[in-house]
Structure formats: C-alpha cells, structure tokens
Coordinates of C-alpha atoms in Angstrom, one line a residue:
X1 CA 76.6 69.6 24.9
X2 CA 79.0 71.2 22.4
X3 CA 77.8 73.8 19.9
X4 CA 78.7 71.5 17.1
X5 CA 76.3 68.8 18.3
X6 CA 73.5 71.1 17.4
X7 CA 74.8 72.6 14.1
X8 CA 77.2 70.2 12.4
X9 CA 74.7 67.6 11.0
X10 CA 73.8 68.0 7.4
X11 CA 70.4 66.5 7.7
X12 CA 68.0 65.4 4.9
X13 CA 65.2 68.0 4.7
X14 CA 62.6 65.6 6.1
X15 CA 64.7 65.1 9.3
X16 CA 65.7 68.8 9.6
X17 CA 62.0 69.8 9.7
X18 CA 61.3 67.6 12.8
X19 CA 60.9 69.2 16.2
X20 CA 60.6 66.7 19.0
X21 CA 59.8 68.2 22.4
X22 CA 58.1 67.6 25.7
X23 CA 55.9 70.0 27.7
X24 CA 56.8 70.1 31.5
X25 CA 55.3 71.9 34.4
X26 CA 54.0 71.7 38.0
X27 CA 50.5 70.4 38.2
X28 CA 47.8 72.9 37.2
X29 CA 50.1 75.3 35.5
X30 CA 48.1 74.8 32.3
X31 CA 50.2 72.3 30.5
X32 CA 47.5 70.0 29.1
X33 CA 45.4 73.1 28.0
X34 CA 48.5 74.4 26.1
X35 CA 48.9 71.0 24.4
X36 CA 45.3 71.2 23.2
X37 CA 45.9 74.6 21.7
X38 CA 49.0 73.3 19.9
X39 CA 46.9 70.6 18.4
X40 CA 44.2 73.2 17.4
X41 CA 46.8 75.4 15.6
X42 CA 48.4 72.4 14.0
X43 CA 45.0 71.5 12.5
X44 CA 45.0 68.2 14.3
X45 CA 41.7 68.9 16.1
X46 CA 38.8 71.2 15.3
X47 CA 38.0 72.4 18.8
X48 CA 40.1 72.4 21.9
X49 CA 38.9 70.4 24.9
X50 CA 39.1 71.4 28.5
X51 CA 40.8 69.4 31.3
X52 CA 37.7 69.5 33.5
X53 CA 35.1 69.3 30.7
X54 CA 31.5 70.1 31.5
X55 CA 28.6 69.1 29.3
X56 CA 29.3 69.7 25.7
X57 CA 32.9 71.0 26.2
X58 CA 35.2 68.5 24.7
X59 CA 37.6 66.3 26.7
X60 CA 41.2 66.9 26.2
X61 CA 42.8 64.6 23.6
X62 CA 46.0 64.0 25.5
X63 CA 44.3 62.6 28.7
X64 CA 43.0 59.2 27.5
X65 CA 42.9 57.1 30.7
X66 CA 39.6 57.0 32.6
X67 CA 41.3 58.1 35.8
X68 CA 42.8 61.2 34.0
X69 CA 39.3 62.2 32.8
X70 CA 37.8 61.7 36.3
X71 CA 40.5 63.7 38.1
X72 CA 41.5 66.3 35.5
X73 CA 45.2 65.4 35.8
X74 CA 47.7 63.7 33.4
X75 CA 49.1 60.5 34.8
X76 CA 50.7 59.1 31.7
X77 CA 52.9 60.7 29.0
X78 CA 51.2 60.8 25.7
X79 CA 52.6 61.6 22.2
X80 CA 51.1 63.6 19.4
X81 CA 52.4 64.3 15.9
X82 CA 51.2 67.0 13.5
X83 CA 52.4 69.5 10.9
X84 CA 52.8 73.2 11.7
X85 CA 54.2 75.8 9.3
X86 CA 56.3 73.4 7.3
X87 CA 57.6 71.6 10.3
X88 CA 56.7 68.2 11.8
X89 CA 56.0 68.6 15.5
X90 CA 56.3 65.5 17.7
X91 CA 54.9 66.7 21.1
X92 CA 55.0 64.7 24.3
X93 CA 52.6 65.8 27.0
X94 CA 54.0 64.6 30.4
X95 CA 52.4 64.1 33.8
X96 CA 53.0 67.1 36.0
X97 CA 52.0 65.3 39.3
X98 CA 55.2 64.3 41.2
X99 CA 53.8 60.8 41.8
X100 CA 54.3 60.1 38.1
X101 CA 57.7 61.8 37.7
X102 CA 59.5 58.6 36.6
X103 CA 57.4 58.5 33.4
X104 CA 58.4 62.1 32.8
X105 CA 62.1 61.5 33.4
X106 CA 62.1 58.7 30.9
X107 CA 60.2 60.7 28.3
X108 CA 62.8 63.5 28.5
X109 CA 65.4 60.9 27.2
X110 CA 63.3 60.8 23.9
X111 CA 63.0 64.5 23.1
X112 CA 65.4 67.2 21.9
X113 CA 63.9 70.2 23.7
X114 CA 61.3 71.1 26.4
X115 CA 58.7 73.7 26.9
X116 CA 58.5 74.7 30.5
X117 CA 55.0 76.1 31.5
X118 CA 54.8 78.3 34.6
X119 CA 51.9 79.9 36.3
X120 CA 52.1 83.7 36.2
X121 CA 50.8 83.9 39.8
X122 CA 52.8 81.1 41.3
X123 CA 56.1 81.3 39.5
X124 CA 58.6 78.5 39.8
X125 CA 57.1 75.6 41.8
X126 CA 58.7 72.5 43.3
X127 CA 57.9 70.1 40.5
X128 CA 59.0 72.6 37.8
X129 CA 62.4 72.8 39.6
X130 CA 62.8 69.0 39.7
X131 CA 61.9 68.5 36.0
X132 CA 64.1 71.4 35.1
X133 CA 67.1 69.7 36.8
X134 CA 66.5 66.6 34.6
X135 CA 66.5 68.9 31.5
X136 CA 69.7 70.4 32.7
X137 CA 71.4 67.0 33.1
X138 CA 70.5 66.3 29.5
X139 CA 71.5 69.8 28.3
X140 CA 68.0 70.2 26.8
X141 CA 67.2 73.6 25.3
X142 CA 64.2 75.1 27.1
X143 CA 61.5 77.5 25.9
X144 CA 59.4 79.0 28.7
X145 CA 55.8 79.9 28.6
X146 CA 54.4 82.0 31.4
X147 CA 50.7 81.2 31.5
X148 CA 47.5 82.6 33.0
X149 CA 48.5 86.3 32.5
X150 CA 44.8 87.1 32.1
X151 CA 44.5 86.3 35.9
X152 CA 46.1 88.3 38.7
X153 CA 49.8 87.5 38.4
X154 CA 53.2 88.6 39.6
X155 CA 55.3 91.5 38.3
X156 CA 57.0 90.4 35.0
X157 CA 60.5 91.2 36.2
X158 CA 59.9 89.4 39.4
X159 CA 58.9 86.2 37.5
X160 CA 62.0 86.5 35.3
X161 CA 64.3 87.1 38.4
X162 CA 62.8 84.0 40.1
X163 CA 63.5 81.8 37.1
X164 CA 67.1 83.1 36.8
X165 CA 67.7 82.6 40.6
X166 CA 65.9 79.3 41.2
X167 CA 66.9 77.6 38.0
X168 CA 70.3 79.3 37.4
X169 CA 69.5 79.9 33.7
X170 CA 69.6 83.2 31.8
X171 CA 66.2 84.4 30.6
X172 CA 65.5 86.6 27.6
X173 CA 62.0 87.9 27.0
X174 CA 60.6 87.0 23.6
X175 CA 57.4 88.9 24.4
X176 CA 56.4 91.4 27.0
X177 CA 52.9 91.5 28.6
X178 CA 50.7 94.6 28.4
X179 CA 48.8 94.8 31.7
X180 CA 47.9 91.8 34.0
X181 CA 44.7 90.2 35.1
X182 CA 41.6 92.1 34.0
X183 CA 43.8 94.7 32.3
X184 CA 45.8 92.2 30.3
X185 CA 45.4 93.2 26.7
X186 CA 48.1 91.1 25.0
X187 CA 51.9 91.3 24.4
X188 CA 54.5 93.2 22.6
X189 CA 56.5 90.7 20.5
X190 CA 60.1 91.7 21.1
X191 CA 61.6 89.4 18.5
X192 CA 59.6 90.7 15.6
X193 CA 58.4 94.2 16.8
X194 CA 54.7 93.2 16.6
X195 CA 51.7 94.0 18.8
X196 CA 49.7 90.9 19.7
X197 CA 46.2 91.6 21.0
X198 CA 44.1 89.0 22.8
X199 CA 40.4 88.4 21.9
X200 CA 38.6 87.5 25.2
X201 CA 35.4 86.8 23.3
X202 CA 36.6 83.7 21.4
X203 CA 38.9 81.4 23.2
X204 CA 39.9 79.5 20.1
X205 CA 40.8 82.5 18.0
X206 CA 44.4 83.3 17.0
X207 CA 45.5 86.6 18.4
X208 CA 45.4 89.7 16.2
X209 CA 48.8 90.8 15.0
X210 CA 49.7 94.4 14.3
X211 CA 53.1 95.2 12.7
X212 CA 54.8 98.0 14.7
X213 CA 57.9 99.9 13.9
X214 CA 59.4 100.0 17.4
X215 CA 57.8 101.1 20.7
X216 CA 57.7 104.8 19.5
X217 CA 55.3 103.9 16.7
X218 CA 52.2 106.2 17.0
X219 CA 50.0 103.2 16.0
X220 CA 50.4 101.9 19.5
X221 CA 48.3 104.8 20.8
X222 CA 45.3 103.5 18.9
X223 CA 45.4 100.1 20.7
X224 CA 46.8 100.6 24.2
X225 CA 45.6 102.9 26.9
X226 CA 48.1 105.7 27.8
X227 CA 49.0 104.4 31.3
X228 CA 49.6 100.9 30.1
X229 CA 51.7 102.1 27.1
X230 CA 53.9 104.2 29.3
X231 CA 54.4 101.2 31.7
X232 CA 55.2 99.0 28.7
X233 CA 57.8 101.4 27.3
X234 CA 59.5 101.7 30.8
X235 CA 59.5 98.0 31.4
X236 CA 60.8 97.0 28.0
X237 CA 63.6 99.6 28.2
X238 CA 64.6 98.3 31.6
X239 CA 64.4 94.6 30.4
X240 CA 66.6 95.4 27.4
X241 CA 69.2 97.0 29.7
X242 CA 69.1 94.2 32.4
X243 CA 68.5 91.0 30.4
X244 CA 70.5 89.3 27.7
X245 CA 69.4 89.5 24.1
X246 CA 68.3 86.2 22.4
X247 CA 71.3 84.1 21.4
X248 CA 70.6 80.9 19.4
X249 CA 73.8 79.1 20.6
X250 CA 73.2 79.8 24.3
X251 CA 69.6 78.6 23.9
X252 CA 70.7 75.4 22.2
X253 CA 73.3 74.8 24.8
X254 CA 70.6 75.0 27.5
X255 CA 72.1 78.1 29.2
X256 CA 69.5 80.6 28.1
X257 CA 65.7 80.3 27.9
X258 CA 63.4 82.6 25.9
X259 CA 60.1 83.4 27.7
X260 CA 56.7 84.1 26.1
X261 CA 53.8 85.4 28.1
X262 CA 50.2 84.5 27.4
X263 CA 47.0 82.7 28.3
X264 CA 46.6 79.2 27.0
X265 CA 42.9 78.9 27.7
X266 CA 42.4 82.1 25.7
X267 CA 44.7 80.8 22.9
X268 CA 46.9 83.8 23.5
X269 CA 50.7 83.6 23.1
X270 CA 50.5 80.0 21.9
X271 CA 51.1 80.7 18.2
X272 CA 54.2 82.8 19.0
X273 CA 55.5 80.0 21.2
X274 CA 54.9 77.5 18.4
X275 CA 56.7 79.8 15.9
X276 CA 59.6 80.0 18.4
X277 CA 59.8 76.2 18.5
X278 CA 59.7 76.0 14.7
X279 CA 62.2 78.8 14.1
X280 CA 64.7 78.2 16.9
X281 CA 64.1 74.7 18.2
X282 CA 66.8 72.0 17.7
X283 CA 66.7 69.5 14.9
X284 CA 66.9 65.8 15.9
X285 CA 70.0 65.3 18.0
X286 CA 72.5 62.5 18.4
X287 CA 71.5 59.8 21.0
X288 CA 73.9 58.5 23.6
X289 CA 74.6 54.8 23.0
X290 CA 77.1 52.0 23.5
X291 CA 79.6 51.5 21.9
X292 CA 79.1 54.8 20.0
X293 CA 76.5 57.6 19.8
X294 CA 73.8 57.4 17.1
X295 CA 73.7 60.4 14.7
X296 CA 70.4 61.5 13.2
X297 CA 72.0 61.8 9.7
X298 CA 72.9 58.1 9.6
X299 CA 71.0 56.2 6.8
X300 CA 70.4 53.0 8.8
X301 CA 67.3 53.0 11.0
X302 CA 67.8 52.9 14.7
X303 CA 65.4 53.6 17.5
X304 CA 64.7 52.9 21.2
X305 CA 61.7 52.2 23.5
X306 CA 61.2 54.9 26.1
X307 CA 57.7 54.0 27.2
X308 CA 55.3 51.1 27.1
X309 CA 51.6 51.6 27.5
X310 CA 49.3 48.7 27.9
X311 CA 45.6 48.6 27.1
X312 CA 45.4 52.0 25.4
X313 CA 42.5 50.4 23.6
X314 CA 40.7 48.3 26.3
X315 CA 39.0 46.3 23.6
X316 CA 42.3 44.9 22.5
X317 CA 44.7 43.6 25.2
X318 CA 47.6 45.2 23.4
X319 CA 50.9 46.8 24.5
X320 CA 52.2 49.7 22.5
X321 CA 55.9 50.5 22.7
X322 CA 56.6 54.1 22.1
X323 CA 59.8 54.2 20.0
X324 CA 61.9 57.3 19.3
X325 CA 63.6 57.0 16.0
X326 CA 67.2 58.0 16.4
X327 CA 68.3 57.7 12.7
X328 CA 67.3 56.8 9.2
X329 CA 64.1 56.6 7.2
X330 CA 61.7 53.9 8.5
X331 CA 59.2 52.3 6.2
X332 CA 56.2 50.1 7.3
X333 CA 57.0 46.4 7.0
X334 CA 60.8 46.8 7.7
X335 CA 62.5 44.0 9.6
X336 CA 64.5 45.4 12.5
X337 CA 66.8 43.6 15.0
X338 CA 65.6 43.5 18.6
X339 CA 69.1 44.0 20.1
X340 CA 68.3 42.4 23.5
X341 CA 67.1 39.1 22.0
X342 CA 69.1 39.4 18.8
X343 CA 65.9 38.4 17.0
X344 CA 64.5 40.1 13.9
X345 CA 61.1 41.8 14.2
X346 CA 58.9 42.7 11.2
X347 CA 57.3 46.0 12.1
X348 CA 54.1 45.6 10.1
X349 CA 51.6 47.8 12.0
X350 CA 53.5 50.9 13.3
X351 CA 51.3 53.7 14.4
X352 CA 51.5 57.5 14.7
X353 CA 49.7 59.0 17.6
X354 CA 47.2 61.7 18.2
X355 CA 47.0 60.9 22.0
X356 CA 44.6 57.8 22.1
X357 CA 43.8 58.1 18.4
X358 CA 46.2 56.4 16.0
X359 CA 46.8 56.0 12.4
X360 CA 49.0 53.5 10.5
X361 CA 52.4 55.0 9.9
X362 CA 53.6 54.2 6.3
X363 CA 56.9 55.9 7.0
X364 CA 58.7 57.8 9.7
X365 CA 62.1 59.7 10.0
X366 CA 64.7 60.3 12.7
X367 CA 63.1 62.4 15.4
X368 CA 59.6 60.9 15.0
X369 CA 57.9 58.9 17.7
X370 CA 56.0 55.8 16.5
X371 CA 54.1 53.1 18.3
X372 CA 54.8 49.4 17.8
X373 CA 51.9 47.2 19.0
X374 CA 53.3 44.0 20.5
X375 CA 52.6 41.3 23.1
X376 CA 55.4 42.0 25.6
X377 CA 58.5 41.5 23.5
X378 CA 59.5 45.2 23.7
X379 CA 60.4 46.7 27.0
X380 CA 61.6 50.1 28.1
X381 CA 65.2 50.6 27.2
X382 CA 65.2 48.2 24.2
X383 CA 67.0 49.3 21.1
X384 CA 65.9 48.4 17.5
X385 CA 68.4 48.5 14.6
X386 CA 69.0 47.3 11.1
X387 CA 71.4 44.6 12.5
X388 CA 74.0 46.6 14.4
X389 CA 74.7 45.6 18.0
X390 CA 74.3 49.0 19.6
X391 CA 72.3 50.0 22.7
X392 CA 70.9 53.4 23.6
X393 CA 71.9 54.4 27.2
X394 CA 70.7 56.8 29.8
X395 CA 67.1 55.6 30.4
X396 CA 66.7 55.4 34.2
X397 CA 64.7 53.3 36.5
X398 CA 64.4 54.7 40.0
X399 CA 64.2 52.9 43.4
X400 CA 60.6 53.1 44.7
X401 CA 59.9 55.3 47.7
X402 CA 56.8 53.5 48.9
X403 CA 56.4 49.7 49.2
X404 CA 53.2 47.7 49.8
X405 CA 52.1 44.1 49.6
X406 CA 49.4 43.3 47.1
X407 CA 46.7 40.6 47.2
X408 CA 43.9 39.7 44.8
X409 CA 40.4 40.0 46.3
X410 CA 39.8 36.4 45.0
X411 CA 42.6 34.1 46.1
X412 CA 41.8 31.8 43.2
X413 CA 42.9 34.6 40.8
X414 CA 46.6 35.0 42.0
X415 CA 47.8 33.9 38.5
X416 CA 45.8 36.7 36.9
X417 CA 47.2 39.1 39.4
X418 CA 50.8 38.0 38.5
X419 CA 50.1 38.6 34.8
X420 CA 48.7 42.1 35.5
X421 CA 51.6 43.1 37.8
X422 CA 54.2 41.9 35.3
X423 CA 52.5 44.0 32.6
X424 CA 52.7 47.1 34.8
X425 CA 56.3 46.4 35.7
X426 CA 57.2 46.2 32.0
X427 CA 55.3 49.4 31.4
X428 CA 57.3 51.1 34.1
X429 CA 54.1 52.0 36.0
X430 CA 55.4 50.3 39.1
X431 CA 58.3 48.1 40.5
X432 CA 57.2 44.5 41.2
X433 CA 59.3 42.4 43.5
X434 CA 58.9 38.7 44.1
X435 CA 60.3 37.8 47.6
X436 CA 62.8 35.0 47.7
X437 CA 61.0 33.5 50.7
X438 CA 57.2 33.2 50.9
X439 CA 54.5 33.9 48.3
X440 CA 52.9 37.1 47.0
X441 CA 54.4 40.2 45.5
X442 CA 55.6 43.6 46.8
X443 CA 54.8 46.6 44.7
X444 CA 57.0 49.7 44.8
X445 CA 56.0 53.2 43.6
X446 CA 57.4 56.8 43.7
X447 CA 54.1 58.4 44.9
X448 CA 51.0 57.2 46.8
X449 CA 48.6 58.1 44.0
X450 CA 50.2 55.4 41.9
X451 CA 48.7 52.7 44.2
X452 CA 45.3 54.1 43.4
X453 CA 46.0 54.2 39.7
X454 CA 47.2 50.6 39.8
X455 CA 44.2 49.3 41.7
X456 CA 41.9 51.2 39.4
X457 CA 43.6 49.9 36.2
X458 CA 43.9 46.2 37.5
X459 CA 40.2 46.3 38.2
X460 CA 39.2 48.0 34.9
X461 CA 41.5 46.2 32.6
X462 CA 41.6 42.7 34.2
X463 CA 38.3 42.7 36.2
X464 CA 40.3 41.9 39.3
X465 CA 39.8 43.9 42.6
X466 CA 43.0 44.0 44.6
X467 CA 44.1 45.1 48.1
X468 CA 47.3 46.8 49.0
X469 CA 48.7 46.1 52.5
X470 CA 51.4 47.9 54.4
X471 CA 54.9 46.3 54.1
X472 CA 57.7 46.0 56.7
X473 CA 60.1 47.4 54.1
X474 CA 60.6 51.0 53.3
X475 CA 63.1 51.1 50.4
X476 CA 64.7 48.9 47.7
X477 CA 68.2 48.7 46.3
X478 CA 69.5 46.8 43.2
X479 CA 72.5 44.7 44.0
X480 CA 75.5 44.6 41.6
X481 CA 79.0 43.2 41.9
X482 CA 80.9 39.9 41.4
X483 CA 78.5 37.0 41.1
X484 CA 80.2 34.9 43.8
X485 CA 79.7 37.8 46.3
X486 CA 76.1 38.3 45.2
X487 CA 75.4 34.6 45.8
X488 CA 77.0 34.7 49.2
X489 CA 75.1 37.9 50.1
X490 CA 71.7 36.5 48.9
X491 CA 72.2 33.3 50.9
X492 CA 72.9 35.2 54.2
X493 CA 70.1 37.8 53.7
X494 CA 67.2 35.7 52.2
X495 CA 64.5 37.4 54.2
X496 CA 65.5 40.7 52.6
X497 CA 65.9 39.5 49.1
X498 CA 63.4 39.9 46.2
X499 CA 63.7 39.7 42.4
X500 CA 62.4 42.3 40.0
X501 CA 60.6 41.5 36.8
X502 CA 64.0 41.1 35.0
X503 CA 65.1 38.6 37.6
X504 CA 67.7 40.9 39.1
X505 CA 68.3 40.7 42.8
X506 CA 66.9 43.5 45.0
X507 CA 67.7 44.2 48.6
X508 CA 64.6 45.4 50.5
X509 CA 65.4 47.5 53.6
X510 CA 63.6 48.7 56.7
X511 CA 66.2 51.2 57.9
X512 CA 69.2 53.0 56.7
X513 CA 71.1 50.7 59.2
X514 CA 70.4 47.8 56.8
X515 CA 72.1 49.5 54.0
X516 CA 75.1 50.6 56.2
X517 CA 75.5 47.0 57.4
X518 CA 75.7 45.6 53.9
X519 CA 78.1 48.2 52.7
X520 CA 80.3 47.3 55.7
X521 CA 80.0 43.5 55.4
X522 CA 80.1 43.3 51.6
X523 CA 82.4 46.1 50.4
X524 CA 82.6 44.5 46.9
X525 CA 78.9 45.0 46.3
X526 CA 77.0 48.1 45.2
X527 CA 73.5 48.9 46.4
X528 CA 72.1 51.2 43.8
X529 CA 69.0 53.4 43.9
X530 CA 68.8 53.6 40.1
X531 CA 69.0 50.9 37.4
X532 CA 70.0 51.6 33.8
X533 CA 67.3 50.3 31.5
X534 CA 69.7 49.4 28.8
X535 CA 69.1 46.2 26.9

C-alpha cells in the first residue's frame, strides 16, 4: 500500500477518530482476555470476565455462543464499539482456533489494522503465522502484544528475533519488560520514558505510571531492585543499537510492528497498547472495489457485508449482517441500494454491538461496523450503496478440506434440515453442496470441530438432531469457464457434480487424479479452490 493511501485523505473529524481493528492470535495466547480489558478501559463494561469463568466470575462478553462458553474458545468473530480517549474503537475479536480461520480471514477484509497477541513462553505459533500472512497480503499495519509476561517466559530479545525471522517484519520495542515470571515488575515505556508498575493485587487496576527522565534517572532506584535495573539498562541499550526506532510510515505500510509487553489478565500493558492504537493506528482506509476503490472521505454512504450471524438472539430467528461502512455518514432509516438485487432497502433497525448486546444505531460513520437484522436478503460479500453500481472485492470463500454427508435424525424433517443448512451456508459457517444425482446434502468445512459446532447449533436452534456420515469425496473445486464447456463437463461428470447454495457448479473429487484428468480433458475450464464472494 502506498504511503499516500494512509495519509492523503482529509477526513471529517468523526471519521478521522475511528480505529477499526481485529485481534488475532494462536488459541490460548490470551486474545479474548485482552479484548475484555479493552472493553473495561473503554468503560463499556464494569468488570472483566474470564474465559473459563468459575462461580461469580463473569463470562467474557465477546464469547456469546453456548459452545464458546462451554469450551472456553472463540468460534465466531464478534464486534464491539466503544469510545476511548477521544477515539472511537471498533474492535473485532476473531476465533484463534484454526478450524474457524475462514471467519477470521473474512473479518480481516473489514479492518484497517490488527493487534497480534503472542504468548511470552511460546512465541510465534503456527496459527499466528497463518493469520499474519493474511494481514501481510492486505498490507495491514500490525501492533504486537507479548502476553503472559508474569509467567515464566522466553528472553525478550529471543522473542523479538523470532518474530523478525518467522514473520519477516521489523520489530521495534514500544516497551521493555522488567524481570519475567515471579520477578516481573512491569515495563519501561520506551516511547514516552515512563515506568509502568504492575499491581498484582488488583487485576482490574490500571498500572501505576511514573514519569522518568531517561534510564539514568535516580528515581528508578526507588522502584526497581538493583539487579533488575542493571539488566534493564543493558538490554535497552542493546535493543536501541540492534533494533529500528519506531517509524510511523513503516508501521502503516505493514513493514514494522511495535511490540508491547504485558499481562492481559493482570490488566498490565493494555492501556499502553490502546494508547498506541489511538495515537499511531490508521484512520479508515480506502476499500478495494469494482469498478473503482471506495475512499473513506466520500460523502455518499457505501458499505459491505463481511459476516452474517444467525440466531444471535435465540428468541428471535433473526440473521444479522455485519456491515463495514466504507464511506459517508449513515443515518437510521436511510434507503440503500442492495447492489446484487438492485433493490432498495430501508435500514430501519441498524444496531451497534457490544458482543451479544446491541443498541439501536441512530448514526454511524465510515470505519464503523453496524449490524443489519434481516431475513436472508443480505449475504457475505454484498455491497450497499446510495445507488451507485459498485461492488467491494477481495472477500474470499475457501474450498473445504473435510466433506461429510448429513442426515436428519427424523427423516420427516428433511425440509427443516435444508433450511438450517442453507442458513449456515449463507452465514459462511459451512459449505453446503446439493449433489446433481441423488438426495441429501454434503457439508464441507475447514476443520473437524466445525462439524461439532454445526450439529450443536442445528439441534439448539432448530430442535433437530443430525448425523454426519463419511463421504467418498475429499475435496471440492468451483468450476468456471465458457458456459458451453461447463454444460458439457457437467453432463459427462454428473456423479461428481454438486451445486453450492448460490447454484454454482462444484466438482467433488476423491483423488488429485480427478482434478488432473479434468484439467487435461477440459483445458478451457478452471477448477478453483477459492471463490470470490463479490455480489
């Protein structure tokens, strides 16, 4: 992304104060706990929950599905909006579990920056690496938070080296930890020359800040034991020699990440990270679209659906489309054109989210994420505009890696099953394929845990027990090319053909040999592992 993309827009003050970002990490790095502390400091909640809550300890706000509460993992991206220090934060908490990575990939199309959480003991883990690559493809600026420093963790320079080597990104320390594990006292804030001390007694208390005039300030002796102070001075001197200084342009281009150290569960380092997002994070960015990009400073309202969540409120069979506003000043009751159907939609009940809680949104600006309750009209990839025929691009759908047949426990309820499956397909929770020959459906997912989630949700939300059976097929490919060739191909390979919920033909394969054969016999056709969700 060119420098000018981040700096040239002369934005209205309301848009310029928006910061829209996702939190990404490997499972168990502390991402949901960090999200809770963001909400606590933003004044959105009074007391932070814990992911595995016991007794009176509150449940986390961002995990709203029953299964998330039972397992202590996030399986669905959730959005939260709140004010912090004069800025409007739109935060999206994403699933860390690799079985739900497709939801995360799509979410990253709707944000302008990401916070990468890593575990101080484990460093860069596999899922972190995958998610980072998606951020890199999108040139997203990344702030890094090294969590769990109050537990035994790796050497600070080792952690930074690993990030630089594994992720091929420059790292600049925004803070430096003082001690680790039981000896962890806090951090030295390198950007503002401040000492930040952790209070272990109160997990919800903001760290105490002490202004320091450089590392030679005698005040440091009053707060840090001599051996740790000597180590801090040595390490910071080495870091300043070996590592680049913070550079705003390099950060916005996605080539440099500032790193903060802390302990989310003890509320330590969180405020400094939030200050960093407020001070350095990007304003709402242009969105890729056809036939032209959409700039945040345009006056007409435009937005796109990056996620659909059904039954967030089980009492109402609703579907909420999560819409990222790309431009303009939206007001409740506006009529917007649904570009795919070319029909006008009156947006009368838009909502702002605090995870599963919602409030009516009277207005919203470019950069905000609003929810639009609807009954299936809006799908992932849809664009809404004030009349212009423009479509946001780059929202992916991936070929499933696991395929299984599905049957209702009660054969009389197959129609109900079809309705449930179509809903989950539109939500992006699974791929649903209707075979050209025979009855029933084949469900495709990225990870095995998704089958469990689907079975659980179909039973909870539709009162319909289901069984998944093994399938003879192992992968799926979307078929594109000249229509005459597609028709010929479909007629000669009917036993392998299915249709997805959009009615597009899909080639189900058992072996790589199947794909090689088609590529040889039908050179005009393309078998694609991804499908652009542009409508």
